[in-house]
Tab-separated table of C-alpha atoms in Angstrom:
chain	number	residue	atom	x	y	z
U	1	MET	CA	12.641	5.040	38.234
U	2	ARG	CA	14.248	7.929	36.389
U	3	LEU	CA	12.993	8.517	32.849
U	4	LEU	CA	15.414	8.804	29.949
U	5	ARG	CA	15.825	12.408	28.828
U	6	ILE	CA	17.128	12.863	25.301
U	7	VAL	CA	17.062	16.634	25.744
U	8	PRO	CA	17.297	18.309	29.178
U	9	ASP	CA	14.152	20.050	30.409
U	10	ASP	CA	15.926	23.399	30.685
U	11	THR	CA	17.132	23.426	27.040
U	12	LYS	CA	16.987	26.909	25.552
U	13	PHE	CA	18.154	26.828	21.935
U	14	ASP	CA	17.447	30.075	20.092
U	15	PHE	CA	15.762	28.745	16.943
U	16	MET	CA	14.360	32.161	15.986
U	17	ARG	CA	17.714	33.926	15.939
U	18	PHE	CA	18.549	33.556	12.249
U	19	ARG	CA	15.035	33.594	10.807
U	20	ARG	CA	15.800	36.653	8.668
U	21	ILE	CA	18.537	34.638	6.937
U	22	ARG	CA	16.736	31.301	6.688
U	23	PHE	CA	13.702	32.624	4.817
U	24	PRO	CA	15.660	34.154	1.897
U	25	VAL	CA	17.824	31.026	1.679
U	26	SER	CA	14.758	28.774	1.606
U	27	ALA	CA	13.136	31.006	-1.008
U	28	MET	CA	16.212	30.811	-3.246
U	29	LEU	CA	16.374	27.019	-2.868
U	30	SER	CA	12.684	26.775	-3.779
U	31	ILE	CA	13.192	28.926	-6.890
U	32	ALA	CA	16.168	26.748	-7.884
U	33	ALA	CA	14.062	23.592	-7.409
U	34	ILE	CA	11.269	25.000	-9.597
U	35	ALA	CA	13.816	25.962	-12.273
U	36	LEU	CA	15.241	22.433	-12.188
U	37	PHE	CA	11.762	20.988	-12.643
U	38	PHE	CA	10.968	23.107	-15.713
U	39	PHE	CA	14.386	23.159	-17.416
U	40	HIS	CA	16.023	19.906	-16.290
U	41	GLY	CA	12.885	17.834	-15.874
U	42	LEU	CA	12.241	14.605	-14.021
U	43	ASN	CA	13.548	11.169	-14.841
U	44	PHE	CA	10.153	9.572	-15.446
U	45	GLY	CA	10.103	5.847	-14.877
U	46	ILE	CA	8.437	3.112	-16.880
U	47	ASP	CA	5.169	3.738	-15.017
U	48	PHE	CA	4.754	7.177	-16.609
U	49	ILE	CA	6.434	6.981	-20.032
U	50	GLY	CA	5.777	3.367	-20.924
U	51	GLY	CA	8.315	0.772	-21.999
U	52	THR	CA	9.901	-2.335	-20.558
U	53	LEU	CA	11.823	-2.879	-17.350
U	54	ILE	CA	13.853	-6.085	-16.950
U	55	GLU	CA	15.800	-6.936	-13.793
U	56	VAL	CA	18.387	-9.674	-14.280
U	57	GLN	CA	21.103	-11.336	-12.222
U	58	THR	CA	24.146	-12.849	-13.871
U	59	LYS	CA	25.019	-16.370	-12.817
U	60	ALA	CA	28.780	-16.326	-13.476
U	61	GLY	CA	30.110	-13.576	-11.212
U	62	PRO	CA	29.916	-9.783	-11.734
U	63	ALA	CA	28.002	-8.527	-14.746
U	64	ASP	CA	29.918	-7.397	-17.822
U	65	LEU	CA	27.948	-4.233	-18.649
U	66	ALA	CA	29.940	-3.492	-21.807
U	67	LYS	CA	29.169	-6.920	-23.253
U	68	MET	CA	25.489	-6.738	-22.277
U	69	ARG	CA	25.217	-3.241	-23.751
U	70	SER	CA	26.726	-4.449	-27.019
U	71	THR	CA	24.407	-7.455	-27.131
U	72	ILE	CA	21.203	-5.475	-26.504
U	73	GLY	CA	22.317	-2.663	-28.838
U	74	SER	CA	22.540	-5.120	-31.715
U	75	LEU	CA	18.819	-5.878	-31.326
U	76	GLN	CA	17.841	-2.420	-32.675
U	77	LEU	CA	15.270	-1.752	-29.931
U	78	GLY	CA	15.809	2.000	-29.773
U	79	ASP	CA	16.883	3.780	-26.606
U	80	PHE	CA	17.804	1.554	-23.681
U	81	GLN	CA	19.652	1.893	-20.382
U	82	LEU	CA	21.676	-0.528	-18.288
U	83	GLN	CA	22.124	0.179	-14.590
U	84	GLN	CA	24.014	-1.857	-12.031
U	85	PHE	CA	22.537	-1.810	-8.539
U	86	GLY	CA	22.892	-3.710	-5.302
U	87	ALA	CA	25.237	-6.646	-5.869
U	88	PRO	CA	27.791	-6.573	-8.727
U	89	ASN	CA	25.792	-9.186	-10.638
U	90	ASP	CA	22.447	-7.313	-10.493
U	91	VAL	CA	21.548	-5.312	-13.613
U	92	LEU	CA	18.462	-3.258	-14.473
U	93	ILE	CA	17.589	-2.985	-18.179
U	94	ARG	CA	15.217	-0.253	-19.400
U	95	ILE	CA	13.927	-0.350	-22.964
U	96	SER	CA	11.977	2.530	-24.472
U	97	GLN	CA	8.412	2.268	-25.736
U	98	GLN	CA	8.217	0.165	-28.911
U	99	PRO	CA	5.918	1.176	-31.775
U	100	GLY	CA	3.192	-1.384	-32.301
U	101	GLY	CA	1.513	-1.625	-28.901
U	102	ASP	CA	1.732	-4.385	-26.334
U	103	GLU	CA	2.636	-7.042	-28.892
U	104	ALA	CA	5.755	-5.086	-29.867
U	105	GLN	CA	6.698	-4.727	-26.205
U	106	GLN	CA	6.387	-8.462	-25.594
U	107	ALA	CA	8.409	-9.130	-28.734
U	108	ALA	CA	11.188	-6.858	-27.418
U	109	VAL	CA	11.255	-8.792	-24.140
U	110	GLN	CA	11.538	-12.049	-26.042
U	111	LYS	CA	14.429	-10.685	-28.131
U	112	VAL	CA	16.306	-9.719	-24.974
U	113	ARG	CA	15.707	-13.148	-23.431
U	114	THR	CA	16.993	-14.845	-26.564
U	115	ALA	CA	20.080	-12.600	-26.801
U	116	LEU	CA	21.123	-12.972	-23.161
U	117	GLY	CA	20.312	-16.681	-23.074
U	118	ASP	CA	20.831	-18.718	-19.933
U	119	GLU	CA	23.663	-16.588	-18.622
U	120	VAL	CA	21.277	-14.528	-16.516
U	121	GLU	CA	18.358	-15.123	-14.186
U	122	TYR	CA	15.300	-12.965	-14.798
U	123	ARG	CA	14.144	-11.472	-11.490
U	124	ARG	CA	11.487	-9.050	-12.739
U	125	VAL	CA	9.877	-8.079	-16.053
U	126	GLU	CA	7.456	-5.117	-16.290
U	127	VAL	CA	5.773	-3.907	-19.475
U	128	VAL	CA	3.725	-0.693	-19.435
U	129	GLY	CA	1.840	0.546	-22.496
U	130	PRO	CA	1.457	4.218	-23.487
U	131	SER	CA	-2.211	4.489	-22.544
U	132	VAL	CA	-1.637	2.947	-19.122
U	133	SER	CA	1.373	5.181	-18.419
U	134	THR	CA	-0.579	8.342	-19.302
U	135	GLU	CA	-3.450	7.241	-17.093
U	136	LEU	CA	-1.127	6.476	-14.179
U	137	LEU	CA	0.540	9.890	-14.450
U	138	ALA	CA	-2.841	11.663	-14.511
U	139	TYR	CA	-4.181	9.718	-11.525
U	140	GLY	CA	-0.971	10.237	-9.574
U	141	THR	CA	-1.087	14.008	-10.138
U	142	ILE	CA	-4.778	14.176	-9.200
U	143	GLY	CA	-4.112	12.196	-6.022
U	144	LEU	CA	-1.315	14.540	-4.993
U	145	VAL	CA	-3.433	17.654	-5.605
U	146	LEU	CA	-6.434	16.218	-3.738
U	147	ALA	CA	-4.202	15.359	-0.776
U	148	ILE	CA	-2.948	18.955	-0.618
U	149	VAL	CA	-6.517	20.318	-0.787
U	150	ALA	CA	-7.702	17.906	1.930
U	151	ILE	CA	-4.803	18.939	4.185
U	152	LEU	CA	-5.657	22.610	3.633
U	153	ILE	CA	-9.307	22.008	4.619
U	154	TYR	CA	-8.243	20.084	7.717
U	155	LEU	CA	-5.857	22.826	8.807
U	156	TRP	CA	-8.466	25.513	8.205
U	157	PHE	CA	-10.820	23.884	10.732
U	158	ARG	CA	-8.078	22.701	13.092
U	159	PHE	CA	-6.300	26.034	13.611
U	160	GLU	CA	-6.728	29.732	13.055
U	161	TRP	CA	-6.071	30.873	9.496
U	162	GLN	CA	-2.529	32.032	10.288
U	163	PHE	CA	-1.574	28.567	11.534
U	164	ALA	CA	-3.273	26.911	8.555
U	165	LEU	CA	-1.454	29.140	6.085
U	166	GLY	CA	1.880	28.633	7.835
U	167	ALA	CA	1.517	24.845	7.788
U	168	MET	CA	0.491	24.898	4.132
U	169	ILE	CA	3.511	27.004	3.182
U	170	ALA	CA	5.736	24.556	5.054
U	171	ASN	CA	4.203	21.546	3.256
U	172	VAL	CA	4.530	23.127	-0.177
U	173	HIS	CA	8.141	24.014	0.687
U	174	ASP	CA	8.812	20.335	1.455
U	175	ILE	CA	7.278	19.117	-1.808
U	176	VAL	CA	9.042	21.720	-3.971
U	177	LEU	CA	12.488	20.982	-2.538
U	178	THR	CA	11.928	17.232	-2.783
U	179	VAL	CA	10.913	17.480	-6.449
U	180	GLY	CA	14.021	19.605	-7.058
U	181	PHE	CA	16.141	16.923	-5.396
U	182	MET	CA	14.622	14.259	-7.644
U	183	SER	CA	15.311	16.358	-10.728
U	184	LEU	CA	18.910	17.039	-9.694
U	185	THR	CA	19.812	13.467	-8.754
U	186	ARG	CA	17.793	11.862	-11.590
U	187	VAL	CA	15.987	9.539	-9.211
U	188	ASP	CA	13.274	7.630	-11.054
U	189	PHE	CA	9.932	9.392	-10.792
U	190	ASP	CA	7.379	6.573	-10.739
U	191	LEU	CA	4.402	5.463	-8.682
U	192	THR	CA	6.586	4.825	-5.632
U	193	SER	CA	7.750	8.454	-5.861
U	194	ILE	CA	4.124	9.630	-5.725
U	195	ALA	CA	3.671	7.476	-2.623
U	196	ALA	CA	6.809	9.035	-1.125
U	197	LEU	CA	5.543	12.582	-1.767
U	198	LEU	CA	2.196	11.775	-0.135
U	199	THR	CA	4.000	10.252	2.857
U	200	ILE	CA	6.195	13.346	3.169
U	201	LEU	CA	3.077	15.534	3.190
U	202	GLY	CA	1.524	13.553	6.035
U	203	TYR	CA	4.729	13.271	8.039
U	204	SER	CA	5.587	16.951	7.762
U	205	LEU	CA	2.014	17.925	8.643
U	206	ASN	CA	2.054	15.739	11.749
U	207	ASP	CA	5.347	17.250	12.929
U	208	THR	CA	4.101	20.779	12.307
U	209	VAL	CA	0.782	20.188	14.082
U	210	VAL	CA	2.582	18.918	17.200
U	211	ILE	CA	4.636	22.119	17.403
U	212	TYR	CA	1.627	24.319	16.590
U	213	ASP	CA	-0.417	22.711	19.373
U	214	ARG	CA	2.292	23.614	21.868
U	215	ILE	CA	2.509	27.160	20.501
U	216	ARG	CA	-1.249	27.647	20.816
U	217	GLU	CA	-1.185	26.268	24.351
U	218	MET	CA	1.560	28.686	25.374
U	219	LEU	CA	-0.223	31.586	23.704
U	220	ARG	CA	-3.118	31.019	26.106
U	221	ARG	CA	-0.868	30.557	29.116
U	222	TYR	CA	1.635	33.397	28.670
U	223	LYS	CA	-0.227	36.487	27.614
U	224	ARG	CA	2.694	38.933	27.688
U	225	MET	CA	5.634	36.823	26.552
U	226	SER	CA	7.230	38.042	23.317
U	227	MET	CA	6.554	35.905	20.237
U	228	PRO	CA	10.186	34.924	19.487
U	229	GLU	CA	10.645	33.835	23.097
U	230	LEU	CA	7.355	31.938	23.089
U	231	LEU	CA	8.183	30.158	19.816
U	232	ASN	CA	11.608	29.168	21.113
U	233	ALA	CA	10.047	27.754	24.277
U	234	SER	CA	7.484	25.784	22.241
U	235	VAL	CA	10.043	24.245	19.894
U	236	ASN	CA	12.377	23.396	22.784
U	237	ALA	CA	9.492	21.734	24.613
U	238	THR	CA	8.880	19.363	21.667
U	239	LEU	CA	12.565	18.907	20.794
U	240	SER	CA	12.986	15.570	22.558
U	241	ARG	CA	9.988	14.083	20.754
U	242	SER	CA	11.210	15.422	17.402
U	243	ILE	CA	14.718	13.987	17.819
U	244	VAL	CA	13.463	10.521	18.799
U	245	THR	CA	10.964	10.415	15.922
U	246	HIS	CA	13.346	11.636	13.220
U	247	VAL	CA	16.243	9.411	14.304
U	248	THR	CA	13.983	6.349	14.334
U	249	VAL	CA	12.596	7.109	10.879
U	250	ALA	CA	16.089	7.855	9.529
U	251	MET	CA	17.427	4.504	10.740
U	252	SER	CA	14.536	2.623	9.139
U	253	LEU	CA	14.877	4.460	5.829
U	254	LEU	CA	18.639	3.993	5.786
U	255	ALA	CA	18.205	0.225	6.133
U	256	LEU	CA	15.675	0.210	3.276
U	257	LEU	CA	17.928	2.386	1.134
U	258	LEU	CA	20.943	0.107	1.583
U	259	PHE	CA	19.273	-3.289	1.495
U	260	GLY	CA	15.842	-2.745	-0.057
U	261	GLY	CA	16.906	-3.204	-3.662
U	262	GLN	CA	16.048	-1.285	-6.814
U	263	ALA	CA	12.296	-1.852	-6.581
U	264	ILE	CA	11.927	0.637	-3.690
U	265	HIS	CA	15.022	2.748	-4.311
U	266	SER	CA	13.034	5.743	-5.595
U	267	PHE	CA	10.731	5.608	-2.586
U	268	THR	CA	13.462	5.343	0.048
U	269	ALA	CA	15.778	7.930	-1.543
U	270	THR	CA	12.927	10.440	-1.822
U	271	MET	CA	11.758	9.749	1.727
U	272	MET	CA	15.291	10.030	3.104
U	273	PHE	CA	15.640	13.528	1.692
U	274	GLY	CA	12.066	14.745	2.161
U	275	VAL	CA	11.385	13.444	5.670
U	276	VAL	CA	14.750	13.376	7.431
U	277	LEU	CA	16.350	16.497	5.951
U	278	VAL	CA	13.711	18.850	4.556
U	279	GLY	CA	10.820	17.875	6.829
U	280	THR	CA	12.835	18.309	10.015
U	281	TYR	CA	14.251	21.633	8.880
U	282	THR	CA	10.887	22.985	7.746
U	283	SER	CA	8.935	22.118	10.900
U	284	VAL	CA	11.403	23.898	13.170
U	285	PHE	CA	12.917	26.689	11.086
U	286	ILE	CA	10.113	27.591	8.650
U	287	ALA	CA	6.690	26.650	10.051
U	288	SER	CA	7.298	28.176	13.481
U	289	PRO	CA	8.958	31.556	12.746
U	290	ILE	CA	6.618	32.273	9.840
U	291	LEU	CA	3.845	32.805	12.408
U	292	ILE	CA	5.588	36.036	13.419
U	293	TYR	CA	5.202	37.420	9.887
U	294	LEU	CA	1.599	36.197	9.633
U	295	GLY	CA	0.610	38.340	12.608
U	296	VAL	CA	0.167	35.706	15.321
U	297	GLY	CA	0.535	37.386	18.699
U	298	ARG	CA	0.488	40.844	17.182
U	299	GLY	CA	-0.181	43.430	19.862
U	300	ARG	CA	1.402	41.331	22.564
U	301	SER	CA	3.796	43.149	24.881
U	302	GLY	CA	7.521	42.592	24.522
U	303	GLY	CA	9.766	40.932	26.990
U	304	ALA	CA	10.590	44.245	28.679
U	305	ASP	CA	6.974	44.595	29.763
U	306	GLU	CA	6.832	41.212	31.465
U	307	PRO	CA	5.591	41.569	35.035
U	308	GLU	CA	8.447	41.568	37.483
U	309	ALA	CA	8.735	38.711	39.913
U	310	PRO	CA	7.708	39.610	43.455
U	311	PRO	CA	10.663	40.281	45.738
U	312	SER	CA	11.828	37.430	47.926
U	313	ALA	CA	11.481	37.530	51.691
U	314	PRO	CA	15.106	38.516	52.469
U	315	ALA	CA	14.983	41.238	49.865
U	316	ALA	CA	11.780	42.579	51.309
U	317	ALA	CA	13.300	42.561	54.803
U	318	SER	CA	16.384	44.400	53.566
U	319	ALA	CA	14.233	46.986	51.847
U	320	SER	CA	12.277	47.542	55.028
U	321	ALA	CA	15.483	47.928	57.025
U	322	ALA	CA	16.927	50.399	54.555
U	323	ARG	CA	13.820	52.576	54.562
U	324	PRO	CA	14.420	55.740	56.706
U	325	THR	CA	12.337	55.847	59.836
U	326	SER	CA	11.144	58.913	61.632
U	327	PRO	CA	12.306	59.403	65.214
U	328	PRO	CA	9.815	58.302	67.900
U	329	ARG	CA	7.418	61.000	68.840
U	330	ALA	CA	7.680	62.186	72.467
U	331	ARG	CA	4.671	61.507	74.564
U	332	VAL	CA	3.340	64.640	76.234
U	333	ARG	CA	1.414	64.390	79.451
U	334	ARG	CA	-1.040	67.054	80.290
């Protein structure tokens, strides 16, 4: 029975060809993402800034956002946002933190219920106080930092320091670009976003380790192969596995993004960008070629010094026939 081959065995894509262009481009994108984080900021969700989140569904057809906005605005509850998502009759209402603690928050929810009446069905109501939101943000940040430190320790013992440093640079690159994407698109940054960032770290690390294992194996096997050629061969050898994995994950995330609803929208949107786009790009085009600049394989001979293949039998016979022969020596009898 013939096995299915997504990528032919003799595939020879030159992934190292444009590495001198990709690194500056990635560096500029990372700087832009950091600038977005500091100057544009993140759209912190209710989990981190406190407030009230109410998900409603209108009973009589599509929601009239203008009417609902006018109704809630008359309640004098401060800043609030209305967002339509999913079906035309699904609306997400965000109300800012109310002075007066949890009692004031519950009172704001009751005012909204009274104003909207029976025209809507309440699907979800979340109230987060200021102390809880600050604690959640602190714990989420600590968890993300500890995950990065644990990954660094694992890589340090799993590979040589050049491989560990290369994988760490690739992971940080993924996180920075993903945070920049969240700042640019104003995706809610809440607890599900922290979960998405941690998942991206693990996924990208797994993909990088698979490629690094093949590179280390080929380093032992081919002692005189040039590093760009060896890296290309390693990435091509794992290309079929990478395509199958990324396509499968992309299909699952796309289904969640389209039909999962607002509750997991931040998670799926962040994962779609961080895993499918950035993670795939980083594992192949950043993590692998950066080993050249970190000195892996330094001192190895170039491709020109590769040992020549031994001549084939016909070639050897032709060479023997072409070699000049001395005339036969006359035999002298005494």
